Coordinates of C-alpha atoms in Angstrom, one line a residue:
X1 CA -8.7 94.7 -61.8
X2 CA -10.7 92.7 -59.4
X3 CA -13.4 92.5 -59.4
X4 CA -15.5 93.6 -56.4
X5 CA -18.5 93.8 -54.9
X6 CA -18.9 97.3 -56.2
X7 CA -19.0 95.7 -59.0
X8 CA -21.6 92.7 -58.2
X9 CA -24.2 95.4 -57.1
X10 CA -24.6 97.8 -59.4
X11 CA -24.8 94.9 -62.3
X12 CA -27.8 93.6 -60.6
X13 CA -29.1 96.7 -59.7
X14 CA -29.4 96.0 -56.1
X15 CA -27.4 97.7 -52.4
X16 CA -24.1 96.7 -51.2
X17 CA -26.4 94.8 -47.8
X18 CA -28.1 92.6 -50.4
X19 CA -25.5 91.6 -52.5
X20 CA -23.6 90.8 -48.3
X21 CA -26.5 89.8 -47.6
X22 CA -26.8 86.4 -50.3
X23 CA -23.0 85.6 -49.6
X24 CA -23.5 85.0 -46.4
X25 CA -26.7 83.7 -46.0
X26 CA -28.1 85.6 -44.0
X27 CA -31.7 87.9 -44.1
X28 CA -34.7 87.8 -45.7
X29 CA -33.9 87.6 -49.1
X30 CA -36.0 86.6 -53.1
X31 CA -35.7 83.5 -54.2
X32 CA -35.6 85.8 -57.4
X33 CA -33.2 88.4 -55.8
X34 CA -30.9 85.6 -54.6
X35 CA -30.4 83.4 -58.1
X36 CA -30.4 87.1 -60.1
X37 CA -27.0 87.8 -57.5
X38 CA -25.6 84.6 -58.3
X39 CA -25.5 84.4 -61.6
X40 CA -23.9 88.1 -61.7
X41 CA -21.5 86.6 -59.6
X42 CA -20.6 83.9 -61.6
X43 CA -20.6 86.0 -64.9
X44 CA -17.8 88.4 -63.5
X45 CA -16.0 85.7 -61.4
X46 CA -15.9 87.6 -57.7
X47 CA -14.9 86.0 -54.9
X48 CA -15.8 87.3 -51.9
X49 CA -13.4 87.8 -49.5
X50 CA -12.4 84.7 -47.1
X51 CA -11.2 87.3 -44.3
X52 CA -14.6 89.8 -44.5
X53 CA -16.5 85.9 -43.7
X54 CA -14.3 85.0 -40.9
X55 CA -14.8 89.6 -39.6
X56 CA -18.8 88.1 -40.2
X57 CA -18.0 85.2 -37.8
X58 CA -18.7 82.0 -40.7
X59 CA -16.3 80.2 -42.0
X60 CA -13.4 81.0 -44.4
X61 CA -13.1 77.1 -45.5
X62 CA -9.3 77.3 -44.8
X63 CA -7.5 75.3 -43.2
X64 CA -3.1 76.4 -43.2
X65 CA -0.6 73.5 -43.0
X66 CA 3.5 73.9 -41.8
X67 CA 5.9 71.2 -43.0
X68 CA 9.1 71.3 -42.8
X69 CA 10.0 70.7 -46.4
X70 CA 7.6 70.2 -49.5
X71 CA 10.7 68.8 -51.3
X72 CA 11.0 65.5 -49.2
X73 CA 9.2 63.0 -50.3
X74 CA 7.7 61.8 -47.2
X75 CA 6.3 65.5 -46.4
X76 CA 5.1 66.1 -50.5
X77 CA 3.2 63.0 -49.9
X78 CA 1.6 64.5 -46.6
X79 CA 0.9 67.3 -48.4
X80 CA -1.0 65.0 -51.0
X81 CA -2.8 63.4 -48.3
X82 CA -4.4 66.7 -46.9
X83 CA -5.6 67.8 -50.0
X84 CA -7.5 65.5 -51.2
X85 CA -8.6 64.5 -47.5
X86 CA -9.9 69.2 -47.5
X87 CA -11.3 68.9 -51.3
X88 CA -13.2 65.9 -49.7
X89 CA -14.5 68.3 -47.4
X90 CA -15.1 71.5 -48.9
X91 CA -11.8 72.7 -47.8
X92 CA -8.5 75.0 -49.5
X93 CA -5.2 75.1 -47.2
X94 CA -2.9 77.1 -47.1
X95 CA 0.7 75.6 -47.9
X96 CA 3.7 76.4 -45.9
X97 CA 7.0 75.2 -45.8
X98 CA 9.2 76.6 -43.3
X99 CA 12.3 74.8 -44.1
X100 CA 13.4 74.7 -40.7
X101 CA 13.7 78.4 -39.9
X102 CA 12.7 80.3 -37.1
X103 CA 11.9 82.8 -38.1
X104 CA 9.8 81.0 -41.5
X105 CA 7.7 79.2 -38.5
X106 CA 6.9 82.6 -36.7
X107 CA 5.8 84.5 -40.0
X108 CA 3.7 82.1 -41.6
X109 CA 1.8 81.1 -38.3
X110 CA 1.5 85.2 -37.9
X111 CA 0.2 84.7 -41.3
X112 CA -2.5 82.3 -40.7
X113 CA -3.5 83.5 -38.3
X114 CA -3.9 86.8 -40.1
X115 CA -5.3 84.8 -42.6
X116 CA -8.2 83.8 -39.7
X117 CA -8.0 80.5 -41.1
X118 CA -10.5 77.3 -39.5
X119 CA -8.0 75.3 -38.1
X120 CA -4.1 74.8 -38.5
X121 CA -1.9 71.1 -38.6
X122 CA 1.3 71.5 -37.7
X123 CA 3.9 69.1 -39.7
X124 CA 7.0 69.6 -38.5
X125 CA 8.4 70.5 -34.8
X126 CA 8.9 73.9 -34.4
X127 CA 12.1 75.4 -33.4
X128 CA 10.2 78.1 -31.1
X129 CA 7.4 75.4 -29.7
X130 CA 5.3 78.4 -27.7
X131 CA 4.2 79.3 -31.2
X132 CA 1.8 76.1 -30.7
X133 CA 0.8 77.5 -27.4
X134 CA 0.4 80.3 -29.6
X135 CA -2.3 79.2 -31.4
X136 CA -4.1 77.5 -28.9
X137 CA -4.7 81.0 -26.7
X138 CA -6.1 81.5 -29.1
X139 CA -9.1 79.0 -29.3
X140 CA -8.4 78.5 -32.6
X141 CA -8.8 74.3 -33.7
X142 CA -4.9 72.2 -34.1
X143 CA -3.8 68.8 -34.5
X144 CA -0.3 67.8 -34.2
X145 CA 0.6 65.4 -37.2
X146 CA 3.3 63.2 -37.0
X147 CA 5.0 65.2 -33.7
X148 CA 4.3 65.7 -30.4
X149 CA 5.0 67.6 -27.6
X150 CA 4.2 67.2 -23.9
X151 CA 3.3 71.1 -23.2
X152 CA 0.6 71.3 -25.6
X153 CA -2.8 70.1 -25.2
X154 CA -4.6 69.4 -28.6
X155 CA -5.1 66.6 -31.2
X156 CA -2.0 64.6 -32.0
X157 CA -1.8 62.0 -35.1
X158 CA 1.6 60.1 -35.5
X159 CA 2.9 56.7 -35.9
X160 CA 4.3 54.4 -33.1
X161 CA 7.8 55.0 -34.4
X162 CA 9.5 52.9 -31.2
X163 CA 7.3 50.0 -32.8
X164 CA 9.0 51.1 -36.6
X165 CA 12.8 51.4 -35.6
X166 CA 12.7 48.1 -33.3
X167 CA 10.9 46.3 -36.3
X168 CA 13.6 47.5 -38.4
X169 CA 16.8 46.4 -35.9
X170 CA 14.7 42.9 -35.1
X171 CA 14.2 42.8 -39.4
X172 CA 18.0 42.8 -40.0
X173 CA 19.4 41.1 -36.7
X174 CA 16.7 38.2 -38.3
X175 CA 18.7 38.4 -41.4
X176 CA 21.8 37.5 -39.2
X177 CA 23.3 41.2 -38.9
X178 CA 25.7 41.4 -36.1
X179 CA 28.1 44.9 -37.6
X180 CA 25.4 47.8 -38.3
X181 CA 24.6 51.7 -38.4
X182 CA 21.9 53.5 -38.0
X183 CA 21.6 57.3 -40.1
X184 CA 18.8 59.2 -37.5
X185 CA 18.0 63.0 -37.6
X186 CA 19.1 65.0 -35.4
X187 CA 17.5 66.6 -33.0
X188 CA 14.1 65.1 -34.0
X189 CA 12.2 63.2 -31.1
X190 CA 10.7 60.4 -33.9
X191 CA 14.4 59.6 -34.8
X192 CA 14.9 59.0 -31.3
X193 CA 12.1 57.1 -31.2
X194 CA 12.5 55.4 -33.4
X195 CA 16.0 54.8 -32.4
X196 CA 15.5 53.8 -28.9
X197 CA 13.2 50.7 -30.8
X198 CA 15.9 49.9 -33.6
X199 CA 18.4 49.8 -30.2
X200 CA 15.6 48.0 -27.9
X201 CA 15.6 44.7 -30.7
X202 CA 19.2 45.0 -31.5
X203 CA 20.4 44.2 -27.5
X204 CA 17.7 42.0 -27.5
X205 CA 20.2 39.6 -29.8
X206 CA 23.3 40.8 -27.6
X207 CA 23.7 43.2 -30.6
X208 CA 25.3 46.6 -29.2
X209 CA 25.6 49.9 -31.0
X210 CA 28.7 52.2 -30.1
X211 CA 28.6 55.3 -30.6
X212 CA 30.5 55.7 -34.0
X213 CA 27.7 53.4 -35.1
X214 CA 25.3 56.0 -34.9
X215 CA 25.7 59.5 -36.9
X216 CA 23.1 62.2 -36.8
X217 CA 21.7 64.5 -40.3
X218 CA 19.5 66.8 -41.8
X219 CA 17.2 64.4 -44.3
X220 CA 18.3 66.8 -46.6
X221 CA 20.8 65.2 -50.1
X222 CA 23.5 67.5 -49.9
X223 CA 23.6 66.8 -45.5
X224 CA 22.9 62.8 -46.0
X225 CA 25.8 62.4 -48.9
X226 CA 27.9 63.8 -45.6
X227 CA 26.2 61.2 -43.2
X228 CA 27.2 58.3 -45.8
X229 CA 30.0 58.9 -46.7
X230 CA 31.4 59.4 -43.3
X231 CA 29.9 56.0 -42.6
X232 CA 31.2 54.4 -44.9
X233 CA 34.6 55.7 -44.6
X234 CA 35.5 54.3 -41.4
X235 CA 38.1 51.0 -41.4
X236 CA 35.6 48.6 -40.1
X237 CA 31.6 49.2 -42.9
X238 CA 28.7 48.1 -41.2
X239 CA 26.7 45.2 -42.9
X240 CA 23.4 46.7 -42.6
X241 CA 22.4 50.1 -42.2
X242 CA 19.4 51.6 -41.0
X243 CA 18.5 55.7 -42.3
X244 CA 15.8 57.1 -40.3
X245 CA 14.1 58.1 -43.8
X246 CA 13.7 56.7 -47.1
X247 CA 15.7 59.8 -48.7
X248 CA 19.0 59.1 -46.1
X249 CA 18.2 55.9 -47.6
X250 CA 19.0 56.1 -51.0
X251 CA 22.0 58.8 -50.5
X252 CA 23.4 55.7 -48.5
X253 CA 22.5 53.4 -51.0
X254 CA 24.0 56.0 -54.2
X255 CA 27.2 57.0 -51.9
X256 CA 27.8 53.1 -51.0
X257 CA 27.8 52.2 -54.9
X258 CA 30.3 55.2 -55.9
X259 CA 32.8 53.1 -53.4
X260 CA 32.2 49.9 -55.1
X261 CA 29.8 48.8 -52.6
X262 CA 27.1 46.2 -54.4
X263 CA 23.1 46.5 -53.2
X264 CA 22.4 44.5 -50.9
X265 CA 25.6 42.0 -51.4
X266 CA 28.6 44.1 -49.5
X267 CA 26.0 47.1 -47.8
X268 CA 22.0 45.9 -46.7
X269 CA 20.3 49.4 -46.3
X270 CA 16.2 49.5 -44.3
X271 CA 14.9 52.7 -45.0
X272 CA 11.5 54.4 -43.0
X273 CA 8.3 56.1 -44.6
X274 CA 7.9 54.2 -47.8
X275 CA 7.8 57.4 -49.9
X276 CA 8.1 56.9 -54.3
X277 CA 11.9 56.8 -53.3
X278 CA 11.8 53.3 -52.1
X279 CA 9.5 51.7 -55.1
X280 CA 12.5 53.6 -57.2
X281 CA 15.5 52.7 -56.0
X282 CA 17.1 49.8 -57.8
X283 CA 16.8 47.8 -56.2
X284 CA 14.3 48.4 -54.3
X285 CA 14.2 49.4 -50.5
X286 CA 13.1 47.5 -47.8
X287 CA 11.2 50.4 -45.6
X288 CA 9.3 51.0 -42.9
X289 CA 6.4 52.5 -44.2
X290 CA 4.1 54.9 -42.0
X291 CA 0.4 54.9 -43.3
X292 CA 0.3 58.2 -45.0
X293 CA -3.1 58.6 -46.0
X294 CA -4.7 57.0 -43.0
X295 CA -2.9 59.8 -41.0
X296 CA -4.1 62.7 -43.1
X297 CA -7.7 61.1 -42.5
X298 CA -7.1 61.3 -39.1
X299 CA -5.8 64.5 -39.0
X300 CA -9.1 66.0 -41.1
X301 CA -11.1 64.3 -39.3
X302 CA -10.1 65.9 -35.8
X303 CA -9.8 68.9 -36.5
X304 CA -13.3 69.6 -38.7
X305 CA -14.6 68.4 -35.4
X306 CA -12.8 70.1 -33.7
X307 CA -14.1 73.5 -35.9
X308 CA -17.9 71.6 -35.6
X309 CA -17.5 72.6 -31.9
X310 CA -18.6 68.5 -31.9
X311 CA -15.2 66.8 -30.0
X312 CA -13.8 68.5 -26.4
X313 CA -11.6 66.0 -25.3
X314 CA -8.5 66.0 -26.6
X315 CA -6.9 62.3 -28.5
X316 CA -4.0 61.5 -29.4
X317 CA -4.1 58.6 -31.7
X318 CA -0.6 56.1 -32.4
X319 CA -1.1 54.6 -36.2
X320 CA 1.2 51.3 -36.6
X321 CA 3.5 51.2 -38.7
X322 CA 4.4 48.2 -41.0
X323 CA 7.6 46.6 -42.8
X324 CA 7.3 46.3 -46.1
X325 CA 10.4 44.2 -47.9
X326 CA 11.9 44.5 -50.9
X327 CA 14.7 43.8 -52.5
X328 CA 17.5 46.0 -50.6
X329 CA 18.0 43.5 -47.6
X330 CA 20.4 40.9 -48.0
X331 CA 20.3 37.8 -46.1
X332 CA 23.1 36.6 -44.5
X333 CA 22.6 32.7 -42.8
X334 CA 21.8 32.0 -46.4

C-alpha cells in the first residue's frame, strides 16, 4: 500500500500541516523537526505528489516531451540527449511517443497539462498544430525541437535542413553522379527543406530531378522498404540516392542488395541524421549529421530560462549540419 502524508505525520509525531511545510519548505519549522520528518520520509520511502506541489505554486521538476516514434533511432537518441540534459538540471521527463496519431497527440497534451509539468518540448510535427497554441495559451514554457511553425511565437531549436540537403547534393555531384534520386519523408517540412537544398545543389551542376526521381514515404522500416522497391523497380536505376533519414537509407541499402546490387559499386547511398544506423551499416553510411547533443542542450537551456522567468524574448536557434563521409558513396570519376 502506498505511503501517504498521514503515515509520515503519524510516525514522526507531528501534524500533517508540519509535514506539508517541510516538503514545500514553507513556514517556520525547527531544524530538529525538519530533520526528523525527512528521516521518516526516507524510512517510509515517501514520495510527495508532484501535482500537489504544483497546486501550491511550486515547481514539479517535470518536463513533457512529445516525439513521433521512439523506435526511430534518431528520436531514440534525441530522447537520450533530452534525458541527460534534464537529469543534469534536476528534472524528470515524461516521454510521449505519438506515432503520428492525432488522437494520441491530443491525449498526451491533455495528460501533460493535467500532470502540471513545468514545461513541454514538442519534437514532432503535430497533425493538429492548434495543440501547440493551446500550450502557449496556458503560458506554459514551450520549445519546438527540429520543427517550426509560423503561427507560434515560442522558442525553436532546429537544424539548417536546407543546408543539409545542399551538402548531400553537392557531395554526390562532386563524385560524378548525375542519375540521382531522393526518398523523403512525406508531409514533413524538414524533409521538404532538405529537398530544396538538395535540388539547389544539383541544379548548380545542371542536374535536374524528374517527378519519378522523388519518392515519399514515412520514416518507418516497412514503408521505407516499399519506397526503395518502387525506386529500384524502374527501367533506369539511379547511380545514387539521397535518403532524408538514416533509417530510410539503410532500408534502401538492404533492398538494393536483395536485387543483386552492390553498395556503393552499383548504387551510392547518402543519409541524414548520423544515428547509430549509419555507423552499423555495411559499408558505413555517408550521412549528414545533426548535432543532437548540442540541440538538446540548447533546447533545455531555453526551456529552463523560460521556466525560471529569465528569458522573455523568444529565440529561433538554427544549428549547422555537417557531412560525415564513410563508405557508401562511390566516386565514379575515378
